[in-house]
mmCIF file of C-alpha atoms and ligand atoms in Angstrom:
data_model
loop_
_atom_site.group_PDB
_atom_site.id
_atom_site.type_symbol
_atom_site.label_atom_id
_atom_site.label_comp_id
_atom_site.label_asym_id
_atom_site.label_seq_id
_atom_site.Cartn_x
_atom_site.Cartn_y
_atom_site.Cartn_z
ATOM 1 C CA MET A 15 116.569 99.252 102.085
ATOM 2 C CA SER A 16 113.395 99.736 103.983
ATOM 3 C CA THR A 17 112.316 96.946 106.234
ATOM 4 C CA ASP A 18 109.001 95.253 106.583
ATOM 5 C CA THR A 19 106.896 95.333 109.679
ATOM 6 C CA SER A 20 104.614 92.490 110.539
ATOM 7 C CA GLY A 21 101.558 91.475 108.642
ATOM 8 C CA ASP A 22 102.216 92.993 105.256
ATOM 9 C CA SER A 23 103.820 90.425 103.058
ATOM 10 C CA ALA A 24 101.961 91.271 99.860
ATOM 11 C CA ALA A 25 103.979 93.627 97.688
ATOM 12 C CA SER A 26 101.132 94.492 95.391
ATOM 13 C CA ALA A 27 97.419 94.150 95.882
ATOM 14 C CA SER A 28 96.797 94.263 92.149
ATOM 15 C CA SER A 29 98.892 91.134 91.639
ATOM 16 C CA ALA A 30 96.659 89.378 94.167
ATOM 17 C CA GLY A 31 93.688 90.072 91.925
ATOM 18 C CA SER A 32 91.689 91.511 94.805
ATOM 19 C CA PRO A 33 89.445 94.552 94.960
ATOM 20 C CA GLY A 34 92.026 96.204 97.222
ATOM 21 C CA ARG A 35 94.758 98.562 96.211
ATOM 22 C CA SER A 36 98.384 98.820 97.187
ATOM 23 C CA VAL A 37 99.547 101.701 99.352
ATOM 24 C CA VAL A 38 103.200 102.742 99.222
ATOM 25 C CA VAL A 39 104.921 102.923 102.617
ATOM 26 C CA LEU A 40 108.266 104.662 103.064
ATOM 27 C CA ASP A 41 109.886 103.514 106.279
ATOM 28 C CA ASP A 42 113.457 102.838 107.359
ATOM 29 C CA GLU A 43 115.236 101.520 110.447
ATOM 30 C CA LEU A 44 117.470 104.602 110.387
ATOM 31 C CA PHE A 45 114.472 106.638 111.613
ATOM 32 C CA LEU A 46 115.041 104.949 114.985
ATOM 33 C CA ALA A 47 118.652 106.182 115.079
ATOM 34 C CA HIS A 48 117.264 109.584 116.104
ATOM 35 C CA VAL A 49 117.277 108.721 119.802
ATOM 36 C CA ALA A 50 115.358 110.956 122.194
ATOM 37 C CA PRO A 51 116.672 112.102 125.561
ATOM 38 C CA PRO A 52 114.745 110.631 128.514
ATOM 39 C CA GLU A 53 111.149 111.898 128.806
ATOM 40 C CA HIS A 54 111.253 113.676 125.431
ATOM 41 C CA PRO A 55 107.902 113.263 123.639
ATOM 42 C CA GLU A 56 109.401 112.862 120.138
ATOM 43 C CA CYS A 57 110.712 109.356 120.729
ATOM 44 C CA GLY A 58 111.203 106.222 118.645
ATOM 45 C CA GLU A 59 108.248 104.473 120.275
ATOM 46 C CA ARG A 60 106.079 106.845 118.237
ATOM 47 C CA LEU A 61 107.235 105.191 115.026
ATOM 48 C CA LEU A 62 106.652 101.724 116.465
ATOM 49 C CA ALA A 63 103.080 102.765 117.300
ATOM 50 C CA VAL A 64 102.459 104.009 113.756
ATOM 51 C CA ARG A 65 103.892 100.787 112.329
ATOM 52 C CA GLU A 66 101.520 98.868 114.594
ATOM 53 C CA GLY A 67 98.613 100.943 113.288
ATOM 54 C CA LEU A 68 99.544 100.201 109.674
ATOM 55 C CA ALA A 69 99.823 96.485 110.425
ATOM 56 C CA ARG A 70 96.431 96.518 112.149
ATOM 57 C CA ALA A 71 94.854 98.166 109.108
ATOM 58 C CA LEU A 72 96.025 95.320 106.885
ATOM 59 C CA HIS A 73 94.934 92.752 109.425
ATOM 60 C CA SER A 74 91.405 94.109 109.596
ATOM 61 C CA LEU A 75 91.120 94.534 105.813
ATOM 62 C CA GLY A 76 91.988 90.905 105.192
ATOM 63 C CA GLU A 77 93.617 89.252 102.200
ATOM 64 C CA GLY A 78 94.451 91.098 99.020
ATOM 65 C CA TYR A 79 95.655 94.330 100.545
ATOM 66 C CA GLY A 80 99.318 95.148 100.863
ATOM 67 C CA TYR A 81 101.962 97.796 101.234
ATOM 68 C CA ALA A 82 104.549 98.372 98.556
ATOM 69 C CA ARG A 83 107.836 99.243 100.230
ATOM 70 C CA PRO A 84 110.339 100.875 97.909
ATOM 71 C CA PRO A 85 113.871 101.393 99.245
ATOM 72 C CA VAL A 86 114.482 104.734 100.966
ATOM 73 C CA PRO A 87 117.653 106.553 99.885
ATOM 74 C CA ASP A 88 119.089 109.634 101.576
ATOM 75 C CA ALA A 89 117.936 112.940 100.134
ATOM 76 C CA THR A 90 120.617 114.401 97.892
ATOM 77 C CA ALA A 91 122.211 117.797 98.463
ATOM 78 C CA GLU A 92 120.394 119.056 95.379
ATOM 79 C CA GLN A 93 117.009 117.878 96.679
ATOM 80 C CA LEU A 94 117.598 119.531 100.075
ATOM 81 C CA ALA A 95 118.913 122.744 98.520
ATOM 82 C CA ARG A 96 115.557 123.341 96.818
ATOM 83 C CA VAL A 97 114.146 124.367 100.223
ATOM 84 C CA HIS A 98 117.105 124.700 102.616
ATOM 85 C CA ASP A 99 120.000 127.137 102.747
ATOM 86 C CA PRO A 100 123.350 125.443 102.090
ATOM 87 C CA ALA A 101 124.625 126.835 105.410
ATOM 88 C CA HIS A 102 121.950 124.897 107.323
ATOM 89 C CA ILE A 103 122.769 121.639 105.548
ATOM 90 C CA GLU A 104 126.475 122.256 106.186
ATOM 91 C CA GLN A 105 125.915 122.988 109.851
ATOM 92 C CA LEU A 106 123.955 119.753 110.268
ATOM 93 C CA GLY A 107 126.757 117.895 108.498
ATOM 94 C CA HIS A 108 129.295 119.241 110.985
ATOM 95 C CA LEU A 109 127.096 118.050 113.865
ATOM 96 C CA ALA A 110 126.723 114.480 112.577
ATOM 97 C CA GLY A 111 127.742 111.926 115.181
ATOM 98 C CA ARG A 112 127.371 114.319 118.106
ATOM 99 C CA ALA A 113 124.656 114.538 120.717
ATOM 100 C CA SER A 114 123.520 118.074 121.459
ATOM 101 C CA PHE A 115 120.576 120.458 121.455
ATOM 102 C CA LEU A 116 119.978 122.901 118.587
ATOM 103 C CA GLU A 117 117.400 124.730 120.706
ATOM 104 C CA SER A 118 115.743 123.932 124.016
ATOM 105 C CA ASP A 119 113.477 121.162 122.676
ATOM 106 C CA THR A 120 115.243 120.159 119.442
ATOM 107 C CA TYR A 121 117.781 117.472 120.194
ATOM 108 C CA LEU A 122 120.476 115.708 118.231
ATOM 109 C CA SER A 123 121.654 112.210 119.042
ATOM 110 C CA ALA A 124 124.650 110.593 117.380
ATOM 111 C CA GLY A 125 122.421 109.151 114.650
ATOM 112 C CA SER A 126 120.124 112.120 114.138
ATOM 113 C CA VAL A 127 121.753 113.730 111.124
ATOM 114 C CA PRO A 128 121.859 110.514 109.065
ATOM 115 C CA ALA A 129 118.257 109.885 110.168
ATOM 116 C CA ALA A 130 117.256 113.376 109.019
ATOM 117 C CA HIS A 131 118.835 112.864 105.587
ATOM 118 C CA ARG A 132 117.034 109.531 105.266
ATOM 119 C CA ALA A 133 113.782 111.112 106.505
ATOM 120 C CA ALA A 134 113.906 113.772 103.800
ATOM 121 C CA GLY A 135 114.837 110.984 101.377
ATOM 122 C CA ALA A 136 111.628 109.173 102.336
ATOM 123 C CA ALA A 137 109.671 112.253 101.326
ATOM 124 C CA VAL A 138 111.456 112.302 97.956
ATOM 125 C CA ALA A 139 110.985 108.560 97.469
ATOM 126 C CA LEU A 140 107.290 108.940 98.282
ATOM 127 C CA VAL A 141 106.905 111.449 95.456
ATOM 128 C CA ASP A 142 108.904 109.320 93.030
ATOM 129 C CA ALA A 143 106.911 106.183 93.890
ATOM 130 C CA LEU A 144 103.609 107.968 93.380
ATOM 131 C CA ILE A 145 104.644 109.576 90.095
ATOM 132 C CA ASP A 146 106.449 106.573 88.626
ATOM 133 C CA GLY A 147 104.335 103.765 90.057
ATOM 134 C CA ALA A 148 101.304 102.024 88.658
ATOM 135 C CA ALA A 149 97.887 103.609 89.106
ATOM 136 C CA SER A 150 97.312 101.245 92.018
ATOM 137 C CA HIS A 151 100.262 102.955 93.748
ATOM 138 C CA SER A 152 98.762 106.433 93.747
ATOM 139 C CA ARG A 153 98.616 106.703 97.526
ATOM 140 C CA GLY A 154 101.379 106.505 100.061
ATOM 141 C CA PHE A 155 102.391 107.048 103.660
ATOM 142 C CA ALA A 156 105.905 108.130 104.643
ATOM 143 C CA LEU A 157 106.988 107.700 108.266
ATOM 144 C CA PRO A 158 110.012 109.971 108.641
ATOM 145 C CA ARG A 159 111.693 110.700 111.946
ATOM 146 C CA PRO A 160 112.697 113.360 112.825
ATOM 147 C CA PRO A 161 109.533 115.187 111.743
ATOM 148 C CA GLY A 162 109.796 118.254 109.533
ATOM 149 C CA HIS A 163 107.152 120.938 109.312
ATOM 150 C CA HIS A 164 108.689 123.417 111.796
ATOM 151 C CA ALA A 165 112.125 123.338 110.133
ATOM 152 C CA LEU A 166 112.867 126.612 108.367
ATOM 153 C CA ALA A 167 115.045 127.116 105.308
ATOM 154 C CA ASP A 168 117.977 128.102 107.485
ATOM 155 C CA ARG A 169 117.486 126.350 110.809
ATOM 156 C CA ALA A 170 116.103 123.451 112.801
ATOM 157 C CA MET A 171 113.134 124.112 115.060
ATOM 158 C CA GLY A 172 110.449 122.358 117.114
ATOM 159 C CA PHE A 173 111.831 118.762 117.027
ATOM 160 C CA CYS A 174 112.439 119.190 113.247
ATOM 161 C CA LEU A 175 115.823 119.216 111.498
ATOM 162 C CA LEU A 176 114.915 119.184 107.794
ATOM 163 C CA ASN A 177 111.495 120.022 106.361
ATOM 164 C CA ASN A 178 110.495 116.671 104.878
ATOM 165 C CA VAL A 179 107.143 117.701 103.408
ATOM 166 C CA ALA A 180 108.652 120.833 101.853
ATOM 167 C CA VAL A 181 111.397 118.721 100.274
ATOM 168 C CA ALA A 182 108.625 116.481 98.907
ATOM 169 C CA ALA A 183 106.599 119.401 97.530
ATOM 170 C CA ALA A 184 109.660 120.891 95.858
ATOM 171 C CA HIS A 185 110.511 117.478 94.408
ATOM 172 C CA ALA A 186 107.006 117.132 92.968
ATOM 173 C CA ARG A 187 107.481 120.544 91.318
ATOM 174 C CA ALA A 188 110.893 119.462 89.992
ATOM 175 C CA ARG A 189 109.212 116.343 88.573
ATOM 176 C CA GLY A 190 106.881 118.591 86.579
ATOM 177 C CA ARG A 191 103.804 118.845 88.770
ATOM 178 C CA GLN A 192 102.231 122.295 88.429
ATOM 179 C CA ARG A 193 99.988 122.662 91.484
ATOM 180 C CA VAL A 194 101.060 120.977 94.711
ATOM 181 C CA LEU A 195 98.871 120.882 97.807
ATOM 182 C CA VAL A 196 100.284 120.633 101.322
ATOM 183 C CA LEU A 197 97.436 120.088 103.787
ATOM 184 C CA ASP A 198 98.816 120.312 107.337
ATOM 185 C CA TRP A 199 96.533 118.957 110.065
ATOM 186 C CA ASP A 200 99.213 118.629 112.719
ATOM 187 C CA VAL A 201 97.859 120.532 115.749
ATOM 188 C CA HIS A 202 100.802 122.939 115.531
ATOM 189 C CA HIS A 203 101.145 125.449 112.719
ATOM 190 C CA GLY A 204 103.553 124.307 110.014
ATOM 191 C CA ASN A 205 105.536 127.529 110.138
ATOM 192 C CA GLY A 206 108.522 126.158 108.255
ATOM 193 C CA THR A 207 106.482 124.890 105.317
ATOM 194 C CA GLU A 208 104.497 128.122 105.195
ATOM 195 C CA ALA A 209 107.635 130.267 105.159
ATOM 196 C CA ILE A 210 109.343 128.184 102.465
ATOM 197 C CA PHE A 211 106.415 128.521 100.037
ATOM 198 C CA TYR A 212 105.002 131.881 101.186
ATOM 199 C CA ASP A 213 105.699 133.603 97.824
ATOM 200 C CA ASP A 214 105.097 130.543 95.667
ATOM 201 C CA PRO A 215 101.762 130.330 93.810
ATOM 202 C CA SER A 216 102.414 126.734 92.746
ATOM 203 C CA VAL A 217 102.204 125.330 96.295
ATOM 204 C CA LEU A 218 98.925 125.693 98.207
ATOM 205 C CA PHE A 219 99.565 125.452 101.951
ATOM 206 C CA VAL A 220 96.462 124.826 104.071
ATOM 207 C CA SER A 221 96.929 124.476 107.833
ATOM 208 C CA LEU A 222 94.460 123.660 110.609
ATOM 209 C CA HIS A 223 96.019 124.294 113.994
ATOM 210 C CA GLN A 224 95.259 125.102 117.590
ATOM 211 C CA TYR A 225 95.657 128.820 118.157
ATOM 212 C CA PRO A 226 97.243 130.258 120.097
ATOM 213 C CA CYS A 227 99.746 127.447 120.530
ATOM 214 C CA TYR A 228 103.344 126.615 119.618
ATOM 215 C CA PRO A 229 104.971 128.073 117.509
ATOM 216 C CA GLY A 230 102.714 131.164 117.634
ATOM 217 C CA THR A 231 102.464 131.665 113.878
ATOM 218 C CA GLY A 232 99.510 130.806 111.623
ATOM 219 C CA ALA A 233 97.186 133.785 112.011
ATOM 220 C CA ASP A 234 94.271 133.807 109.576
ATOM 221 C CA ARG A 235 95.475 137.101 108.065
ATOM 222 C CA ASP A 236 98.687 135.425 106.834
ATOM 223 C CA VAL A 237 97.640 134.503 103.291
ATOM 224 C CA GLY A 238 100.904 134.467 101.338
ATOM 225 C CA ASN A 239 102.936 137.177 99.667
ATOM 226 C CA GLY A 240 103.412 138.540 96.151
ATOM 227 C CA ASN A 241 102.327 135.980 93.567
ATOM 228 C CA GLY A 242 101.701 133.612 96.475
ATOM 229 C CA ARG A 243 98.869 135.694 97.937
ATOM 230 C CA GLY A 244 95.881 133.424 98.569
ATOM 231 C CA LYS A 245 98.044 130.280 98.397
ATOM 232 C CA THR A 246 98.480 130.163 102.176
ATOM 233 C CA VAL A 247 95.283 129.296 104.032
ATOM 234 C CA ASN A 248 95.527 129.350 107.813
ATOM 235 C CA LEU A 249 92.714 128.037 109.993
ATOM 236 C CA PRO A 250 93.644 129.005 113.557
ATOM 237 C CA LEU A 251 91.207 127.086 115.756
ATOM 238 C CA PRO A 252 90.323 127.531 119.431
ATOM 239 C CA PRO A 253 91.374 124.808 121.904
ATOM 240 C CA GLY A 254 88.854 122.026 122.465
ATOM 241 C CA GLY A 255 88.128 121.583 118.771
ATOM 242 C CA SER A 256 86.079 118.445 118.147
ATOM 243 C CA ASP A 257 85.462 116.174 115.167
ATOM 244 C CA ALA A 258 82.498 118.446 114.392
ATOM 245 C CA LEU A 259 84.738 121.520 114.177
ATOM 246 C CA TYR A 260 87.147 119.818 111.780
ATOM 247 C CA GLU A 261 84.224 118.518 109.701
ATOM 248 C CA ALA A 262 82.831 122.046 109.457
ATOM 249 C CA ALA A 263 86.261 123.475 108.643
ATOM 250 C CA PHE A 264 86.659 120.904 105.877
ATOM 251 C CA SER A 265 83.208 121.376 104.347
ATOM 252 C CA ARG A 266 83.141 125.177 104.569
ATOM 253 C CA ILE A 267 86.764 126.075 103.754
ATOM 254 C CA VAL A 268 89.365 123.344 103.251
ATOM 255 C CA LEU A 269 87.629 121.158 100.659
ATOM 256 C CA PRO A 270 86.155 123.971 98.503
ATOM 257 C CA ILE A 271 89.566 125.669 98.289
ATOM 258 C CA ILE A 272 91.360 122.436 97.396
ATOM 259 C CA GLU A 273 88.739 121.677 94.762
ATOM 260 C CA GLN A 274 89.217 125.120 93.197
ATOM 261 C CA PHE A 275 93.035 124.844 93.306
ATOM 262 C CA SER A 276 92.747 121.419 91.633
ATOM 263 C CA PRO A 277 96.152 120.075 92.682
ATOM 264 C CA ASP A 278 98.037 117.627 90.492
ATOM 265 C CA PHE A 279 99.972 116.379 93.513
ATOM 266 C CA ALA A 280 98.715 116.302 97.107
ATOM 267 C CA LEU A 281 100.629 115.936 100.357
ATOM 268 C CA VAL A 282 99.404 115.810 103.943
ATOM 269 C CA SER A 283 101.547 116.944 106.856
ATOM 270 C CA CYS A 284 100.015 114.317 109.066
ATOM 271 C CA GLY A 285 100.461 115.039 112.741
ATOM 272 C CA PHE A 286 98.228 113.130 115.127
ATOM 273 C CA ASP A 287 98.548 115.623 117.985
ATOM 274 C CA ALA A 288 95.073 117.158 117.586
ATOM 275 C CA HIS A 289 93.874 113.846 119.055
ATOM 276 C CA ALA A 290 91.990 114.045 122.365
ATOM 277 C CA ARG A 291 94.621 111.853 124.046
ATOM 278 C CA ASP A 292 97.610 113.947 122.980
ATOM 279 C CA PRO A 293 99.610 115.353 125.903
ATOM 280 C CA LEU A 294 101.028 118.413 124.109
ATOM 281 C CA ALA A 295 97.859 120.094 122.870
ATOM 282 C CA SER A 296 94.200 120.601 123.743
ATOM 283 C CA MET A 297 92.162 119.483 120.773
ATOM 284 C CA GLU A 298 89.606 116.681 121.007
ATOM 285 C CA LEU A 299 89.756 114.721 117.739
ATOM 286 C CA SER A 300 88.849 111.023 117.712
ATOM 287 C CA SER A 301 90.986 108.436 115.958
ATOM 288 C CA THR A 302 88.313 107.919 113.315
ATOM 289 C CA ALA A 303 88.373 111.637 112.474
ATOM 290 C CA TYR A 304 91.779 111.128 110.842
ATOM 291 C CA GLY A 305 90.320 108.515 108.540
ATOM 292 C CA GLN A 306 87.409 110.775 107.775
ATOM 293 C CA MET A 307 89.681 113.730 106.929
ATOM 294 C CA THR A 308 91.684 111.480 104.602
ATOM 295 C CA ARG A 309 88.482 110.266 102.913
ATOM 296 C CA SER A 310 87.166 113.807 102.564
ATOM 297 C CA LEU A 311 90.394 114.929 100.954
ATOM 298 C CA LEU A 312 90.391 111.985 98.542
ATOM 299 C CA GLY A 313 86.832 112.923 97.644
ATOM 300 C CA VAL A 314 87.883 116.269 96.147
ATOM 301 C CA LEU A 315 91.148 115.226 94.498
ATOM 302 C CA ARG A 316 91.134 114.551 90.787
ATOM 303 C CA GLN A 317 91.383 110.891 89.834
ATOM 304 C CA ASP A 318 94.917 111.411 88.529
ATOM 305 C CA CYS A 319 96.179 113.296 91.609
ATOM 306 C CA PRO A 320 98.388 111.154 93.864
ATOM 307 C CA LEU A 321 98.146 111.546 97.637
ATOM 308 C CA GLY A 322 101.212 111.251 99.844
ATOM 309 C CA VAL A 323 100.797 111.355 103.611
ATOM 310 C CA VAL A 324 103.886 112.415 105.580
ATOM 311 C CA LEU A 325 104.096 111.777 109.316
ATOM 312 C CA GLU A 326 104.691 114.828 111.516
ATOM 313 C CA GLY A 327 103.864 114.993 115.266
ATOM 314 C CA GLY A 328 101.575 113.104 117.647
ATOM 315 C CA TYR A 329 102.759 112.055 121.092
ATOM 316 C CA ASP A 330 100.291 109.582 122.557
ATOM 317 C CA LEU A 331 101.143 106.044 121.492
ATOM 318 C CA GLN A 332 97.579 104.686 121.519
ATOM 319 C CA ALA A 333 96.342 107.694 119.552
ATOM 320 C CA LEU A 334 99.177 107.230 117.041
ATOM 321 C CA ALA A 335 98.382 103.557 116.472
ATOM 322 C CA GLU A 336 94.622 104.037 116.176
ATOM 323 C CA SER A 337 94.807 107.162 114.027
ATOM 324 C CA SER A 338 97.419 105.822 111.628
ATOM 325 C CA GLU A 339 95.295 102.686 111.250
ATOM 326 C CA ALA A 340 92.346 104.922 110.359
ATOM 327 C CA VAL A 341 94.384 106.871 107.785
ATOM 328 C CA ALA A 342 95.755 103.678 106.221
ATOM 329 C CA LYS A 343 92.275 102.198 105.893
ATOM 330 C CA ALA A 344 91.078 105.367 104.199
ATOM 331 C CA LEU A 345 94.015 105.202 101.771
ATOM 332 C CA PHE A 346 92.802 101.698 100.888
ATOM 333 C CA ASP A 347 89.253 103.053 100.328
ATOM 334 C CA ALA A 348 87.893 100.975 103.206
ATOM 335 C CA PRO A 349 84.413 102.132 104.216
ATOM 336 C CA PRO A 350 84.222 104.561 107.143
ATOM 337 C CA GLN A 351 83.106 103.643 110.608
ATOM 338 C CA THR A 352 79.803 105.210 111.554
ATOM 339 C CA SER A 353 80.338 108.769 112.681
ATOM 340 C CA THR A 354 79.177 109.554 116.172
ATOM 341 C CA THR A 355 79.543 113.319 115.898
ATOM 342 C CA GLY A 356 76.527 113.889 113.660
ATOM 343 C CA SER A 357 75.211 117.408 113.828
ATOM 344 C CA VAL A 358 76.891 118.585 117.011
ATOM 345 C CA PRO A 359 76.620 122.390 117.023
ATOM 346 C CA LEU A 360 79.859 124.350 116.939
ATOM 347 C CA SER A 361 80.811 126.500 119.890
ATOM 348 C CA ALA A 362 80.507 130.235 119.280
ATOM 349 C CA PRO A 363 84.310 130.777 119.253
ATOM 350 C CA ALA A 364 84.777 127.875 116.821
ATOM 351 C CA ASP A 365 82.109 129.177 114.471
ATOM 352 C CA ALA A 366 83.562 132.691 114.695
ATOM 353 C CA ALA A 367 87.042 131.377 113.840
ATOM 354 C CA LEU A 368 85.732 129.700 110.678
ATOM 355 C CA ARG A 369 83.718 132.768 109.661
ATOM 356 C CA GLN A 370 86.802 134.931 110.049
ATOM 357 C CA VAL A 371 88.853 132.621 107.798
ATOM 358 C CA GLN A 372 86.035 132.723 105.210
ATOM 359 C CA ARG A 373 86.129 136.543 105.273
ATOM 360 C CA VAL A 374 89.909 136.675 104.912
ATOM 361 C CA GLN A 375 89.995 134.115 102.086
ATOM 362 C CA ALA A 376 86.975 135.497 100.185
ATOM 363 C CA PRO A 377 89.122 137.636 97.826
ATOM 364 C CA TYR A 378 90.975 134.503 96.686
ATOM 365 C CA TRP A 379 88.487 131.638 96.869
ATOM 366 C CA LYS A 380 84.760 130.955 96.799
ATOM 367 C CA VAL A 381 84.201 129.944 100.422
ATOM 368 C CA ASP A 382 80.642 130.899 101.296
HETATM 369 ZN ZN1 ZN B 13 102.624 119.014 116.178
#
């Protein structure tokens, strides 16, 4: 069973007869069983900060708003095998209960493998809750640890053991959804998710990331392969990117493409490491920008398209709490805070990066 955090006793906003809606949250104590080595940035305190942000969102919204918290099962072998090679799942199984490193920065603690299976299960449960739930449950936030978007079909990578958002996208397809969006605004390129769906026209992968940066992939020319050509949209952005750059990227490229794709299920790979406070990257987003991106996305989704947000990276605790609060408020349709970025002009390299993506994507989408 998932466990409640503070301040969110209402199971359903609709039952409270309020104007608010209920947002589904997938969280589990097992996510804290993935225990970081000393000084490692991907630590359990990150999850506590996100929980704090979600609680603050409810507190500031007032009565009538609540999180629905379905139980989180482990992902099944069948659900994992849709995106992962059996050998990778087997190898992880053999490592359960042991502390080790799979690569220089990707650690395993004794509880990491069970946590990873539960984390992927949260992604599956998110999809199920949004497809099976009432209309008031059409938005959700899953908080898996370890994160997922660097994990490849056949191996762990970049703090990630299993690719949670890819497992979710594949589950949405298995549940009959025809066009699944994965919008990845983690500051690092979601190389694992891209690779898993690179040939697949039914999954649109859109990634905004600092470039160059870890893991080195995500060039604008990488647009998908075979029938999947045009269904990978990479926006490699120069360091120092501000709220204004992300706003321009959304209005010129991201939102028009999503609107044309017209997804019937939408997922966000929601890293908070493009935040100005983040220690691992060099972008300059504010906390409110994350709420604004969520609102902008909701603005182009069809009424019947659920939105599931899946936690990825983000390594500053204050930024995590503030930004997850902003995302949660947006999921509840709370009005935005006044933007302070206004009409800040883009730097020449930032504008050039967007123009280049528009050129590369022009054969596949109307992005002028
Ligand atoms: Zn990241």
